[in-house]
Each structure stands twice: as C-alpha cells, then as structure tokens.
Amino acid sequence: MTKTEQPRTQWLGRWGFVLAATGSAVGLGNVWKFPYMTGEYGGGAFVLVYLVCILAVGVPVMMTEILLGRRGRGSPIDAIGRMASESGRSPAWSVLGWMAMLCGFLILSFYVVVAGWSFAYLWKMLSGGLAGSSVDDMASIFAANNANPWSLGAWSSLVAVATMLIVGKGVQSGIEKSVSWMMPGMVIMLVIMIGYGAFSGGFGEALTFLFAFNANSLSSEGMLAAMGHAFFTLSLASGAILTYGSYLPRQASIARTTLTVALADTLVALMAGLAIFPVIFANGLEPGSGPGLIFMSLPLAFQAMPLGTLFGILFFVMLSMAALTSSISMVEATVSWLTDNKGLSRRSAAWGTGIVLWLISTMAMLSFNVGAEWTLLGKHFFDWLDFLTSRLMMPLGGLGMALMAGFVLNRASLREELGLSPTAHGLWLFMVRYVSPLGIVVIFVDALGWFDIDFADHWPWLVLLLAAMTLLGELLRPGMKEAPSD
Ligand code: PHE
C-alpha cells in the first residue's frame, strides 16, 4: 500500500516528542478557550469535571493514538491500516485515519483565523492601536479588526505561511527545533505573568474562582463542554498526536509520555487561568464575558496597569507561539501522508497543503465580514468548521480508535507496545472499552441535540449503564483468542 520501507524519522532529543506533543496540546484551547469557558461555566466545579475528563477519556485515548502511530509507523491512514492488517482485520479501519487527517486539516483552516487575531493584537499592542477606555471601546476595536477582510486575511495568511515554513523544514529541523525554544519561552512568559498577577490584587479571588468547588454552579452543559474541551485541548482524533507518535523511539514509555503531556497541558491551562483571572478581578471585569474575554477585557486591563503595555506584549507573544506550535501539528498528518505515499518532497507537500488550506481558511475568515450572510442552517462557514470538527469528527474518531484498540486489535501487540504491568494494562483496557466510549457517546448525543437529557442530574444512571456495558461487553466480547505472546 505504501512505499515507506526506509526507517521512519525519529525525534532527535529525549524530550523531542514530549515538547512537540505538549506544543500541540497547549494552544488557543488553553489560553483563550479554557479561561473563558471556566468563566462561563462557573469556575471550580467546571475545572474539576474537566480534570476528570482528561483522566478518564483524554489519557486513555491519547495512549491509544501514540500506540497506533508508533506501531503502525506512519501517518494516520497508513498506521491504522497496518495495525488492522497486523491483527487480521479489514483495512477499511483506515477510514478512521482519513477522518483524523481531514479533521486536523479542517481545524487548522479556522484555527489560523483565531491565531491571526492573536498576531493582530500583538501588532496593535506594539503600535498603540488598542487605546480605549471602556469594554465597549474594546468591543468595537475587536469588531473593526474582524470587519476588514484584507487585514484579517493577511494575518491568517501569515499564520498559514509560518506553519508551512516550519513543517516544510522537517520533523527534526522544523518542528522539533521550533518547539524546543518556543515551549520554554512560553512557560517563562506565563510564569512572569502569574508573578505579576500575584501582586495585582486579584490573585486570591482568582484562586477561589478556579479552585473552590461549588456543586451548584455545575450545569449539565458545563459537564459536556468540559468533555468536549478535553478532546480539543489534548489534540486528540485529529492526526496530530498519532503522527507525532509515529516518530517516537521504541524505548520510550507510552504511558509515561502521555501522562507528562496531559499533565503539562493541564498545568498550562490552570496557569493561564492564574495569569488571566487576577487581571480580570483586579480591574473589576466580568469573568463570564465569553470568547472575547482575552481580546476585549485583557487589553483594557493592561492599559490600567503599570508596565501594562509590556505585559500585554508578553501575553500576545505567548498566545501566538502557543497557537503556532499547535497549528504545525495539525498539518503534519497530511504532509507526512503525502510524502510517504505520493512521492512528494516535504517542502512541496507542505506548500501544496498550504495552498488548499489558504483557500478554505479564506472562506472561514470571510465569515466575519463579507460572508457574514452566507449561512447554512443558521451557521456560517467558520462555525460549521468548528462544529463539524470539535462536535462531530473528534468524538467520533476518538470513539472509533478507542473501540478499535479495545475490541479489534491483537491483544498481544497492544501489550507488547504499551509494556505496562498487568494491572495498569487492565485499567487502560477498561477505559478504552467502556469508560471512554460511554463518555464520548454522552457528549455526542448532546451535540446532536435530539434529546433533552440532563446528564448532570442523571449521573447514577450513567454509572449503572457503565456497569451493564462492562458486564455485557466482557461476556459477549467476540471470541478473540489471546494470541500467544511468546
Ligand atoms: N490542542 C490545541 C489547543 O488546545 C488544538 C489542537 C486541536 C491542536 C487538534 C492540534 C490538533 O489549542
């Protein structure tokens, strides 16, 4: 099927995979989305549910993806196809790979627009274009920024070009090299921002907001949003982690690396909260102000603080770097597939992908101005891309991969690849067979909006359902004989 007989590239450094995968995971999702979602869904209780979702669904699915990538030695389509054949199953499973690759690509085509906002705001910070004295002023600056297709298009094209430049350079000298300075740089900037927040007067309030558990603020919608966000923030089911996993050396432990990446991603999200909320509270701004939170409230707050411009610049540099280390991971699956199967050089694969990306992302960008009226079923193109990927393709892909690992693949290969103790292996299997699928089906059903079920109120039923599924699943599991593990 493919002609990749030569050994696959591997990360150069010991930390190559962890840095690149953390770079992928840490992005706009952590610094832009997580804080505003926490603000909207009421703080500590949301944070707790999010942490549970990361552990119960995110970690097992991420382990599965890395396993598929490393053992299948390729981009999602090739790796999943090979894994299925290795277990004597139909190569049609590789449809999961096609979906993941497409999903990463589609995410990128709207992600570059949001990342473009970050670059545009960095420029505004540098050039003093963010002068205004009220939230309304900031809202009109935000609106004006989106209203001009030429400048908005230029910023998102810049992100697309930067992404393709890095990816075109290769796994080691492009991706690995860039993340190895951007990631530490980002963390240093975040720590400086937290340090500043600690003295800005709103730190105590921010701590309470993020970590005080108040069960009353826990809505069913918040729980579902937490689950969906766990997928997005860990870059799952979009080809990114799977393809990065295909460059992971054999001797690295999949479980340990996964836990490191998930922990780092979670810490950065919490740190972003600790950097942003003190500023919001100290300036009497509204934490639940939605997607515009960091673009409208923060610049206002930065103006009121001593050295605010400097911190504002730091903040938007950090956000732009976080976005870039994520965007490069979204096309790696496509670029890797093209170079492995179509005989293209990396550079041509990257630029070819870039041109298609540019066309789609331009359509997405136009949703904010000239194309605001071009809607289908009430959503414009940008919202469709977001909906199709985060609400449908990611949960479906994650479900498929979890079930594939849980029920379809040869158990001896899984055991060999993960190299876990029997108890830890059993726990992972239980997660990918029952816990993760149930969790995913719950978000999925909610996203479709066909039923009006309040899952938060009915959680004991979910526990019962999990128990019943486990019992049935273990009794009726298709008679997969244990292959001798020599
Ligand atoms: N995890 C990234 C973020 O939090 C988004 C992402 C999704 C990256 C899918 C790669 C693939 O911003």
CSV table of C-alpha atoms and ligand atoms in Angstrom, one decimal:
chain,number,residue,atom,x,y,z
A,1,MET,CA,0.0,0.0,0.0
A,2,THR,CA,2.8,2.4,0.9
A,3,LYS,CA,6.4,2.5,0.0
A,4,THR,CA,7.9,3.6,3.3
A,5,GLU,CA,10.4,0.8,3.7
A,6,GLN,CA,13.2,3.1,4.9
A,7,PRO,CA,13.2,3.5,8.7
A,8,ARG,CA,10.9,6.3,9.9
A,9,THR,CA,12.3,9.6,11.1
A,10,GLN,CA,12.6,9.8,14.9
A,11,TRP,CA,12.7,12.7,17.3
A,12,LEU,CA,16.3,13.7,17.9
A,13,GLY,CA,16.2,14.6,21.6
A,14,ARG,CA,15.0,12.7,24.6
A,15,TRP,CA,12.3,15.4,25.0
A,16,GLY,CA,11.5,15.8,21.4
A,17,PHE,CA,8.2,14.0,21.5
A,18,VAL,CA,7.1,15.5,24.8
A,19,LEU,CA,7.9,19.0,23.7
A,20,ALA,CA,6.2,18.7,20.3
A,21,ALA,CA,3.1,16.9,21.7
A,22,THR,CA,2.9,19.4,24.5
A,23,GLY,CA,3.3,22.2,21.9
A,24,SER,CA,0.4,20.7,20.0
A,25,ALA,CA,-1.8,20.3,23.1
A,26,VAL,CA,-1.1,23.7,24.5
A,27,GLY,CA,-2.6,26.3,22.3
A,28,LEU,CA,-5.5,28.6,21.9
A,29,GLY,CA,-7.6,26.0,23.7
A,30,ASN,CA,-5.6,26.5,26.9
A,31,VAL,CA,-5.1,30.3,26.9
A,32,TRP,CA,-8.1,31.5,25.0
A,33,LYS,CA,-10.8,28.9,25.4
A,34,PHE,CA,-10.2,27.3,28.8
A,35,PRO,CA,-10.3,30.6,30.8
A,36,TYR,CA,-13.5,31.9,29.1
A,37,MET,CA,-15.2,28.5,29.4
A,38,THR,CA,-14.3,28.4,33.1
A,39,GLY,CA,-15.7,31.9,33.4
A,40,GLU,CA,-18.9,31.0,31.6
A,41,TYR,CA,-19.5,27.7,33.4
A,42,GLY,CA,-18.9,29.0,36.9
A,43,GLY,CA,-15.3,28.2,37.9
A,44,GLY,CA,-14.1,25.4,40.2
A,45,ALA,CA,-16.8,22.8,39.6
A,46,PHE,CA,-16.1,23.1,35.8
A,47,VAL,CA,-12.4,22.7,36.4
A,48,LEU,CA,-12.9,19.6,38.4
A,49,VAL,CA,-15.1,17.9,35.8
A,50,TYR,CA,-12.6,18.9,33.1
A,51,LEU,CA,-9.8,17.2,35.1
A,52,VAL,CA,-11.9,14.0,35.4
A,53,CYS,CA,-12.5,14.0,31.7
A,54,ILE,CA,-8.8,14.4,30.9
A,55,LEU,CA,-8.0,11.4,33.1
A,56,ALA,CA,-10.9,9.2,32.1
A,57,VAL,CA,-11.1,9.9,28.4
A,58,GLY,CA,-8.2,12.0,27.3
A,59,VAL,CA,-5.3,10.0,28.7
A,60,PRO,CA,-6.6,6.5,27.5
A,61,VAL,CA,-7.4,7.8,24.0
A,62,MET,CA,-4.0,9.6,23.8
A,63,MET,CA,-2.2,6.4,24.7
A,64,THR,CA,-4.1,4.6,22.0
A,65,GLU,CA,-3.2,7.2,19.4
A,66,ILE,CA,0.5,7.1,20.2
A,67,LEU,CA,0.4,3.4,20.2
A,68,LEU,CA,-1.3,3.3,16.8
A,69,GLY,CA,1.2,5.8,15.4
A,70,ARG,CA,4.3,4.1,16.7
A,71,ARG,CA,3.4,0.5,16.0
A,72,GLY,CA,1.8,1.4,12.7
A,73,ARG,CA,4.9,3.5,11.7
A,74,GLY,CA,3.1,6.1,9.7
A,75,SER,CA,0.5,8.9,9.3
A,76,PRO,CA,-3.0,8.0,10.5
A,77,ILE,CA,-4.2,6.4,7.3
A,78,ASP,CA,-1.2,4.1,6.8
A,79,ALA,CA,-0.7,3.4,10.5
A,80,ILE,CA,-4.3,2.4,11.2
A,81,GLY,CA,-4.4,0.3,8.0
A,82,ARG,CA,-1.3,-1.5,9.0
A,83,MET,CA,-2.4,-2.1,12.5
A,84,ALA,CA,-5.7,-3.5,11.3
A,85,SER,CA,-3.9,-5.9,8.9
A,86,GLU,CA,-1.5,-6.9,11.6
A,87,SER,CA,-4.4,-8.1,13.6
A,88,GLY,CA,-6.0,-9.8,10.6
A,89,ARG,CA,-8.8,-7.2,10.3
A,90,SER,CA,-10.2,-5.3,7.4
A,91,PRO,CA,-8.1,-2.5,6.1
A,92,ALA,CA,-11.3,-0.5,6.0
A,93,TRP,CA,-10.5,0.6,9.5
A,94,SER,CA,-8.1,3.1,8.0
A,95,VAL,CA,-11.2,5.2,7.3
A,96,LEU,CA,-10.6,6.4,10.9
A,97,GLY,CA,-7.2,7.7,9.7
A,98,TRP,CA,-8.8,9.6,6.8
A,99,MET,CA,-11.2,11.2,9.1
A,100,ALA,CA,-8.5,12.2,11.6
A,101,MET,CA,-6.3,13.7,8.8
A,102,LEU,CA,-9.2,15.6,7.4
A,103,CYS,CA,-10.2,16.8,10.9
A,104,GLY,CA,-6.7,18.2,11.7
A,105,PHE,CA,-6.7,20.0,8.3
A,106,LEU,CA,-10.2,21.5,8.8
A,107,ILE,CA,-9.4,22.6,12.4
A,108,LEU,CA,-6.4,24.4,11.0
A,109,SER,CA,-8.4,26.2,8.5
A,110,PHE,CA,-10.4,28.1,11.2
A,111,TYR,CA,-7.6,28.0,13.8
A,112,VAL,CA,-5.4,30.2,11.6
A,113,VAL,CA,-8.1,32.9,11.8
A,114,VAL,CA,-8.1,32.9,15.6
A,115,ALA,CA,-4.3,32.7,15.7
A,116,GLY,CA,-4.4,35.6,13.3
A,117,TRP,CA,-6.4,37.6,15.9
A,118,SER,CA,-3.5,37.0,18.3
A,119,PHE,CA,-0.9,38.2,15.9
A,120,ALA,CA,-3.0,41.2,15.0
A,121,TYR,CA,-3.4,42.1,18.7
A,122,LEU,CA,0.3,41.7,19.3
A,123,TRP,CA,0.8,44.3,16.5
A,124,LYS,CA,-1.8,46.5,18.0
A,125,MET,CA,-0.1,46.3,21.4
A,126,LEU,CA,3.2,47.2,19.8
A,127,SER,CA,1.8,50.1,17.7
A,128,GLY,CA,-0.5,51.5,20.3
A,129,GLY,CA,-3.6,50.6,18.4
A,130,LEU,CA,-5.5,49.4,21.5
A,131,ALA,CA,-6.3,52.7,23.1
A,132,GLY,CA,-9.8,52.8,24.5
A,133,SER,CA,-11.3,53.4,27.9
A,134,SER,CA,-14.2,51.0,28.2
A,135,VAL,CA,-15.2,47.5,27.4
A,136,ASP,CA,-17.4,48.9,24.6
A,137,ASP,CA,-14.4,50.6,23.1
A,138,MET,CA,-12.6,47.3,23.1
A,139,ALA,CA,-15.6,45.6,21.6
A,140,SER,CA,-15.6,48.0,18.7
A,141,ILE,CA,-11.8,47.5,18.2
A,142,PHE,CA,-12.5,43.8,18.1
A,143,ALA,CA,-15.3,44.2,15.6
A,144,ALA,CA,-13.3,46.6,13.4
A,145,ASN,CA,-10.5,44.1,13.4
A,146,ASN,CA,-12.8,41.4,12.0
A,147,ALA,CA,-14.7,43.7,9.6
A,148,ASN,CA,-11.8,44.3,7.3
A,149,PRO,CA,-11.2,41.1,5.1
A,150,TRP,CA,-7.9,42.4,3.8
A,151,SER,CA,-6.2,42.8,7.1
A,152,LEU,CA,-7.9,39.8,8.7
A,153,GLY,CA,-6.9,37.7,5.7
A,154,ALA,CA,-3.4,39.0,5.8
A,155,TRP,CA,-3.0,38.0,9.5
A,156,SER,CA,-4.4,34.5,9.0
A,157,SER,CA,-2.3,34.0,5.8
A,158,LEU,CA,0.7,35.0,7.8
A,159,VAL,CA,-0.1,32.2,10.3
A,160,ALA,CA,-0.6,29.7,7.5
A,161,VAL,CA,2.7,30.6,5.9
A,162,ALA,CA,4.6,30.4,9.2
A,163,THR,CA,3.1,27.0,9.8
A,164,MET,CA,4.0,25.7,6.4
A,165,LEU,CA,7.6,27.1,6.6
A,166,ILE,CA,8.2,25.2,9.9
A,167,VAL,CA,6.5,22.0,8.7
A,168,GLY,CA,8.3,22.1,5.3
A,169,LYS,CA,11.6,22.1,7.1
A,170,GLY,CA,11.1,18.7,8.5
A,171,VAL,CA,10.4,16.8,11.7
A,172,GLN,CA,13.7,17.4,13.4
A,173,SER,CA,14.9,20.7,11.9
A,174,GLY,CA,11.5,22.3,11.6
A,175,ILE,CA,9.1,21.1,14.2
A,176,GLU,CA,11.4,19.8,16.9
A,177,LYS,CA,13.8,22.8,16.7
A,178,SER,CA,11.0,25.4,16.8
A,179,VAL,CA,9.1,23.8,19.7
A,180,SER,CA,12.3,23.4,21.7
A,181,TRP,CA,12.6,27.2,22.1
A,182,MET,CA,9.0,28.2,21.8
A,183,MET,CA,7.7,26.0,24.6
A,184,PRO,CA,10.2,27.0,27.3
A,185,GLY,CA,9.8,30.6,26.1
A,186,MET,CA,6.1,30.3,26.5
A,187,VAL,CA,6.3,28.9,30.0
A,188,ILE,CA,8.7,31.6,31.1
A,189,MET,CA,6.3,34.3,29.9
A,190,LEU,CA,3.4,32.6,31.6
A,191,VAL,CA,5.3,32.4,34.9
A,192,ILE,CA,6.2,36.1,34.6
A,193,MET,CA,2.5,36.9,34.0
A,194,ILE,CA,1.4,34.8,37.0
A,195,GLY,CA,4.1,36.6,39.1
A,196,TYR,CA,2.5,39.9,38.0
A,197,GLY,CA,-1.0,38.6,38.8
A,198,ALA,CA,0.1,37.6,42.3
A,199,PHE,CA,0.8,41.2,43.1
A,200,SER,CA,-2.1,42.8,41.2
A,201,GLY,CA,-4.6,42.4,44.0
A,202,GLY,CA,-6.9,39.9,42.3
A,203,PHE,CA,-4.9,36.8,42.9
A,204,GLY,CA,-6.9,35.5,45.9
A,205,GLU,CA,-10.1,36.0,44.1
A,206,ALA,CA,-8.8,34.2,41.1
A,207,LEU,CA,-7.6,31.2,43.2
A,208,THR,CA,-11.1,30.9,44.8
A,209,PHE,CA,-12.7,31.2,41.4
A,210,LEU,CA,-10.6,28.5,39.9
A,211,PHE,CA,-10.3,26.0,42.7
A,212,ALA,CA,-13.3,26.4,45.1
A,213,PHE,CA,-15.7,23.6,44.3
A,214,ASN,CA,-19.3,24.8,44.3
A,215,ALA,CA,-21.6,22.0,43.2
A,216,ASN,CA,-24.4,24.4,42.5
A,217,SER,CA,-22.6,26.0,39.6
A,218,LEU,CA,-22.2,22.7,37.9
A,219,SER,CA,-24.6,22.6,34.9
A,220,SER,CA,-25.1,19.7,32.6
A,221,GLU,CA,-23.9,21.9,29.7
A,222,GLY,CA,-20.8,22.7,31.6
A,223,MET,CA,-20.0,19.0,32.1
A,224,LEU,CA,-20.5,18.3,28.4
A,225,ALA,CA,-18.4,21.3,27.4
A,226,ALA,CA,-15.7,20.0,29.7
A,227,MET,CA,-15.7,16.7,28.0
A,228,GLY,CA,-15.6,18.2,24.5
A,229,HIS,CA,-12.8,20.5,25.6
A,230,ALA,CA,-10.7,17.6,26.9
A,231,PHE,CA,-10.6,16.3,23.3
A,232,PHE,CA,-9.7,19.6,21.7
A,233,THR,CA,-7.1,20.6,24.3
A,234,LEU,CA,-5.2,17.3,24.0
A,235,SER,CA,-5.3,17.5,20.2
A,236,LEU,CA,-7.0,14.1,20.0
A,237,ALA,CA,-8.6,12.4,17.0
A,238,SER,CA,-7.1,14.9,14.6
A,239,GLY,CA,-4.0,13.0,13.4
A,240,ALA,CA,-1.6,15.3,15.4
A,241,ILE,CA,-0.7,13.0,18.3
A,242,LEU,CA,-0.9,9.9,16.2
A,243,THR,CA,1.6,11.2,13.6
A,244,TYR,CA,3.9,12.7,16.3
A,245,GLY,CA,3.7,9.3,17.9
A,246,SER,CA,5.0,7.6,14.8
A,247,TYR,CA,8.3,9.4,15.3
A,248,LEU,CA,8.6,8.2,18.9
A,249,PRO,CA,11.5,5.9,19.6
A,250,ARG,CA,10.7,2.3,20.6
A,251,GLN,CA,12.2,2.5,24.1
A,252,ALA,CA,10.0,5.4,25.3
A,253,SER,CA,7.2,4.5,27.6
A,254,ILE,CA,3.8,5.5,26.0
A,255,ALA,CA,2.0,5.7,29.3
A,256,ARG,CA,4.7,7.9,30.9
A,257,THR,CA,4.9,10.3,28.0
A,258,THR,CA,1.2,10.6,27.8
A,259,LEU,CA,0.9,11.4,31.4
A,260,THR,CA,3.6,14.0,31.1
A,261,VAL,CA,1.9,15.7,28.1
A,262,ALA,CA,-1.5,15.6,29.7
A,263,LEU,CA,-0.2,17.0,32.9
A,264,ALA,CA,1.8,19.7,31.2
A,265,ASP,CA,-1.3,20.7,29.2
A,266,THR,CA,-3.5,20.8,32.3
A,267,LEU,CA,-0.9,22.8,34.2
A,268,VAL,CA,-0.6,25.4,31.4
A,269,ALA,CA,-4.4,25.7,31.2
A,270,LEU,CA,-4.5,26.3,35.0
A,271,MET,CA,-1.6,28.7,34.8
A,272,ALA,CA,-3.2,30.6,32.1
A,273,GLY,CA,-6.2,30.9,34.4
A,274,LEU,CA,-4.0,32.2,37.2
A,275,ALA,CA,-2.4,34.7,34.8
A,276,ILE,CA,-5.6,36.0,33.4
A,277,PHE,CA,-8.2,36.0,36.2
A,278,PRO,CA,-6.3,38.1,38.7
A,279,VAL,CA,-6.1,40.8,36.0
A,280,ILE,CA,-9.8,40.5,35.3
A,281,PHE,CA,-10.8,40.6,39.0
A,282,ALA,CA,-8.3,43.4,40.0
A,283,ASN,CA,-9.9,45.5,37.3
A,284,GLY,CA,-13.5,44.7,38.1
A,285,LEU,CA,-14.1,43.0,34.8
A,286,GLU,CA,-16.6,40.2,34.1
A,287,PRO,CA,-15.1,36.7,34.0
A,288,GLY,CA,-18.1,35.2,32.1
A,289,SER,CA,-17.8,37.5,29.1
A,290,GLY,CA,-17.3,34.7,26.5
A,291,PRO,CA,-14.9,34.2,23.6
A,292,GLY,CA,-14.0,37.9,23.6
A,293,LEU,CA,-12.6,37.6,27.2
A,294,ILE,CA,-8.9,37.9,26.4
A,295,PHE,CA,-9.3,40.1,23.4
A,296,MET,CA,-11.7,42.6,25.0
A,297,SER,CA,-11.1,42.6,28.7
A,298,LEU,CA,-7.4,42.0,28.9
A,299,PRO,CA,-6.2,44.9,26.7
A,300,LEU,CA,-8.3,47.2,28.8
A,301,ALA,CA,-6.8,45.8,31.9
A,302,PHE,CA,-3.3,46.1,30.5
A,303,GLN,CA,-3.8,49.8,29.9
A,304,ALA,CA,-4.7,50.4,33.5
A,305,MET,CA,-1.7,48.6,34.9
A,306,PRO,CA,1.8,49.8,35.5
A,307,LEU,CA,4.0,48.4,32.7
A,308,GLY,CA,0.8,47.1,31.1
A,309,THR,CA,2.0,47.5,27.6
A,310,LEU,CA,5.0,45.3,28.3
A,311,PHE,CA,2.8,42.6,29.8
A,312,GLY,CA,0.3,42.9,27.0
A,313,ILE,CA,3.1,42.3,24.5
A,314,LEU,CA,4.4,39.4,26.5
A,315,PHE,CA,0.9,38.0,26.7
A,316,PHE,CA,0.2,38.1,22.9
A,317,VAL,CA,3.6,36.8,22.0
A,318,MET,CA,2.9,33.9,24.3
A,319,LEU,CA,-0.5,33.3,22.8
A,320,SER,CA,0.9,33.5,19.2
A,321,MET,CA,3.6,31.0,20.0
A,322,ALA,CA,1.1,28.6,21.6
A,323,ALA,CA,-1.0,28.8,18.6
A,324,LEU,CA,1.8,28.2,16.2
A,325,THR,CA,3.1,25.1,18.0
A,326,SER,CA,-0.4,23.7,17.7
A,327,SER,CA,-1.0,24.7,14.1
A,328,ILE,CA,2.1,22.9,12.9
A,329,SER,CA,0.8,19.7,14.4
A,330,MET,CA,-2.5,19.9,12.6
A,331,VAL,CA,-1.0,19.5,9.1
A,332,GLU,CA,1.8,17.1,10.0
A,333,ALA,CA,-0.5,14.1,9.3
A,334,THR,CA,-1.3,15.4,5.8
A,335,VAL,CA,2.2,16.3,5.0
A,336,SER,CA,3.5,13.0,6.2
A,337,TRP,CA,0.9,11.1,4.2
A,338,LEU,CA,1.7,13.0,1.1
A,339,THR,CA,5.5,12.4,1.4
A,340,ASP,CA,5.1,8.7,2.2
A,341,ASN,CA,2.6,7.9,-0.5
A,342,LYS,CA,2.8,10.5,-3.3
A,343,GLY,CA,6.5,10.8,-3.7
A,344,LEU,CA,6.5,14.5,-2.9
A,345,SER,CA,9.3,16.2,-1.1
A,346,ARG,CA,8.4,17.6,2.3
A,347,ARG,CA,8.6,21.1,1.1
A,348,SER,CA,6.3,20.6,-1.9
A,349,ALA,CA,3.9,18.6,0.3
A,350,ALA,CA,3.8,21.5,2.8
A,351,TRP,CA,3.2,24.2,0.2
A,352,GLY,CA,0.7,22.1,-1.7
A,353,THR,CA,-1.3,21.6,1.5
A,354,GLY,CA,-0.8,25.3,2.3
A,355,ILE,CA,-2.5,26.4,-0.9
A,356,VAL,CA,-5.6,24.3,-0.2
A,357,LEU,CA,-5.6,25.4,3.4
A,358,TRP,CA,-5.3,29.0,2.3
A,359,LEU,CA,-8.4,28.7,0.1
A,360,ILE,CA,-10.5,27.1,2.9
A,361,SER,CA,-9.2,29.4,5.6
A,362,THR,CA,-10.0,32.5,3.4
A,363,MET,CA,-13.6,31.2,3.3
A,364,ALA,CA,-13.6,30.9,7.1
A,365,MET,CA,-12.1,34.4,7.5
A,366,LEU,CA,-14.8,35.9,5.3
A,367,SER,CA,-17.5,34.6,7.7
A,368,PHE,CA,-16.6,37.6,9.9
A,369,ASN,CA,-17.2,40.2,7.2
A,370,VAL,CA,-18.3,39.9,3.6
A,371,GLY,CA,-19.5,36.4,4.1
A,372,ALA,CA,-21.4,37.0,7.3
A,373,GLU,CA,-24.7,36.4,5.5
A,374,TRP,CA,-23.6,33.2,3.8
A,375,THR,CA,-25.1,30.8,6.2
A,376,LEU,CA,-26.4,27.3,6.1
A,377,LEU,CA,-28.9,26.2,8.7
A,378,GLY,CA,-28.1,29.3,10.7
A,379,LYS,CA,-24.3,28.8,10.9
A,380,HIS,CA,-21.7,30.4,8.8
A,381,PHE,CA,-18.7,28.7,7.3
A,382,PHE,CA,-16.4,29.3,10.3
A,383,ASP,CA,-19.0,27.9,12.7
A,384,TRP,CA,-19.5,24.9,10.5
A,385,LEU,CA,-15.8,24.1,10.5
A,386,ASP,CA,-15.8,24.3,14.3
A,387,PHE,CA,-19.0,22.3,14.7
A,388,LEU,CA,-18.0,19.6,12.3
A,389,THR,CA,-14.6,19.1,13.8
A,390,SER,CA,-15.0,19.6,17.6
A,391,ARG,CA,-18.5,18.4,17.9
A,392,LEU,CA,-18.7,15.5,15.4
A,393,MET,CA,-15.4,14.3,14.0
A,394,MET,CA,-13.3,14.4,17.1
A,395,PRO,CA,-15.7,12.5,19.3
A,396,LEU,CA,-16.5,10.0,16.5
A,397,GLY,CA,-12.8,9.5,15.7
A,398,GLY,CA,-11.9,9.1,19.4
A,399,LEU,CA,-14.7,6.6,19.8
A,400,GLY,CA,-13.6,4.6,16.8
A,401,MET,CA,-10.0,4.5,17.9
A,402,ALA,CA,-10.9,3.5,21.5
A,403,LEU,CA,-13.1,0.7,20.3
A,404,MET,CA,-10.6,-0.4,17.8
A,405,ALA,CA,-7.9,-0.7,20.5
A,406,GLY,CA,-10.4,-2.2,23.0
A,407,PHE,CA,-12.0,-4.9,20.8
A,408,VAL,CA,-10.4,-5.2,17.4
A,409,LEU,CA,-6.6,-5.2,17.6
A,410,ASN,CA,-4.5,-8.1,18.5
A,411,ARG,CA,-4.1,-8.1,22.3
A,412,ALA,CA,-0.5,-9.4,22.4
A,413,SER,CA,0.7,-6.5,20.2
A,414,LEU,CA,-1.1,-4.0,22.4
A,415,ARG,CA,0.5,-5.5,25.4
A,416,GLU,CA,3.9,-5.5,23.8
A,417,GLU,CA,3.6,-1.9,22.6
A,418,LEU,CA,2.4,-0.5,25.9
A,419,GLY,CA,4.7,-2.6,28.1
A,420,LEU,CA,2.6,-2.0,31.2
A,421,SER,CA,2.1,-4.1,34.3
A,422,PRO,CA,-1.0,-6.4,34.1
A,423,THR,CA,-3.0,-4.1,36.4
A,424,ALA,CA,-2.2,-0.9,34.5
A,425,HIS,CA,-2.8,-2.6,31.2
A,426,GLY,CA,-6.2,-3.9,32.5
A,427,LEU,CA,-7.1,-0.4,33.7
A,428,TRP,CA,-6.3,1.0,30.3
A,429,LEU,CA,-8.3,-1.7,28.5
A,430,PHE,CA,-11.3,-1.0,30.8
A,431,MET,CA,-11.0,2.7,30.0
A,432,VAL,CA,-10.9,2.3,26.2
A,433,ARG,CA,-13.5,-0.4,26.1
A,434,TYR,CA,-16.1,1.1,28.3
A,435,VAL,CA,-15.4,4.4,30.1
A,436,SER,CA,-14.2,6.5,27.2
A,437,PRO,CA,-16.8,5.2,24.7
A,438,LEU,CA,-19.6,5.9,27.2
A,439,GLY,CA,-18.3,9.4,27.9
A,440,ILE,CA,-17.9,10.2,24.2
A,441,VAL,CA,-21.4,8.9,23.3
A,442,VAL,CA,-22.8,11.2,26.0
A,443,ILE,CA,-21.2,14.3,24.5
A,444,PHE,CA,-22.1,13.1,21.1
A,445,VAL,CA,-25.8,12.6,21.9
A,446,ASP,CA,-25.8,16.0,23.5
A,447,ALA,CA,-24.1,17.7,20.5
A,448,LEU,CA,-26.8,16.3,18.2
A,449,GLY,CA,-29.4,18.0,20.4
A,450,TRP,CA,-32.0,15.3,19.6
A,451,PHE,CA,-32.8,14.5,23.2
A,452,ASP,CA,-33.1,16.8,26.1
A,453,ILE,CA,-31.4,14.8,28.8
A,454,ASP,CA,-29.9,16.5,31.8
A,455,PHE,CA,-26.9,14.2,32.3
A,456,ALA,CA,-25.8,16.1,35.4
A,457,ASP,CA,-29.0,15.1,37.2
A,458,HIS,CA,-28.9,11.5,36.0
A,459,TRP,CA,-25.3,10.5,36.7
A,460,PRO,CA,-26.2,7.5,38.8
A,461,TRP,CA,-27.9,6.0,35.7
A,462,LEU,CA,-24.7,6.6,33.8
A,463,VAL,CA,-22.8,4.6,36.4
A,464,LEU,CA,-25.3,1.8,36.1
A,465,LEU,CA,-25.1,1.9,32.4
A,466,LEU,CA,-21.3,1.6,32.6
A,467,ALA,CA,-21.6,-1.4,34.8
A,468,ALA,CA,-24.1,-3.1,32.5
A,469,MET,CA,-22.0,-2.3,29.4
A,470,THR,CA,-18.9,-3.8,31.1
A,471,LEU,CA,-20.7,-6.9,32.1
A,472,LEU,CA,-22.2,-7.4,28.7
A,473,GLY,CA,-19.1,-6.5,26.9
A,474,GLU,CA,-16.9,-8.9,28.8
A,475,LEU,CA,-19.4,-11.8,28.4
A,476,LEU,CA,-20.2,-11.3,24.7
A,477,ARG,CA,-16.8,-10.0,23.5
A,478,PRO,CA,-16.2,-11.5,20.1
A,479,GLY,CA,-14.2,-14.6,20.8
A,480,MET,CA,-10.8,-13.1,20.4
A,481,LYS,CA,-8.3,-15.7,21.4
A,482,GLU,CA,-5.3,-14.5,23.3
A,483,ALA,CA,-2.6,-14.6,20.8
A,484,PRO,CA,0.5,-16.3,22.3
A,485,SER,CA,2.8,-13.6,23.5
A,486,ASP,CA,5.8,-15.7,23.1
B,1,PHE,N1,-4.8,21.3,21.4
B,1,PHE,C1,-4.9,22.5,20.7
B,1,PHE,C2,-5.3,23.7,21.6
B,1,PHE,O1,-5.6,23.5,22.7
B,1,PHE,C3,-5.8,22.5,19.5
B,1,PHE,C4,-5.5,21.3,18.6
B,1,PHE,C5,-6.5,20.5,18.1
B,1,PHE,C6,-4.2,21.1,18.1
B,1,PHE,C7,-6.3,19.5,17.3
B,1,PHE,C8,-4.0,20.0,17.2
B,1,PHE,C9,-5.0,19.2,16.8
B,1,PHE,O2,-5.4,24.8,21.1
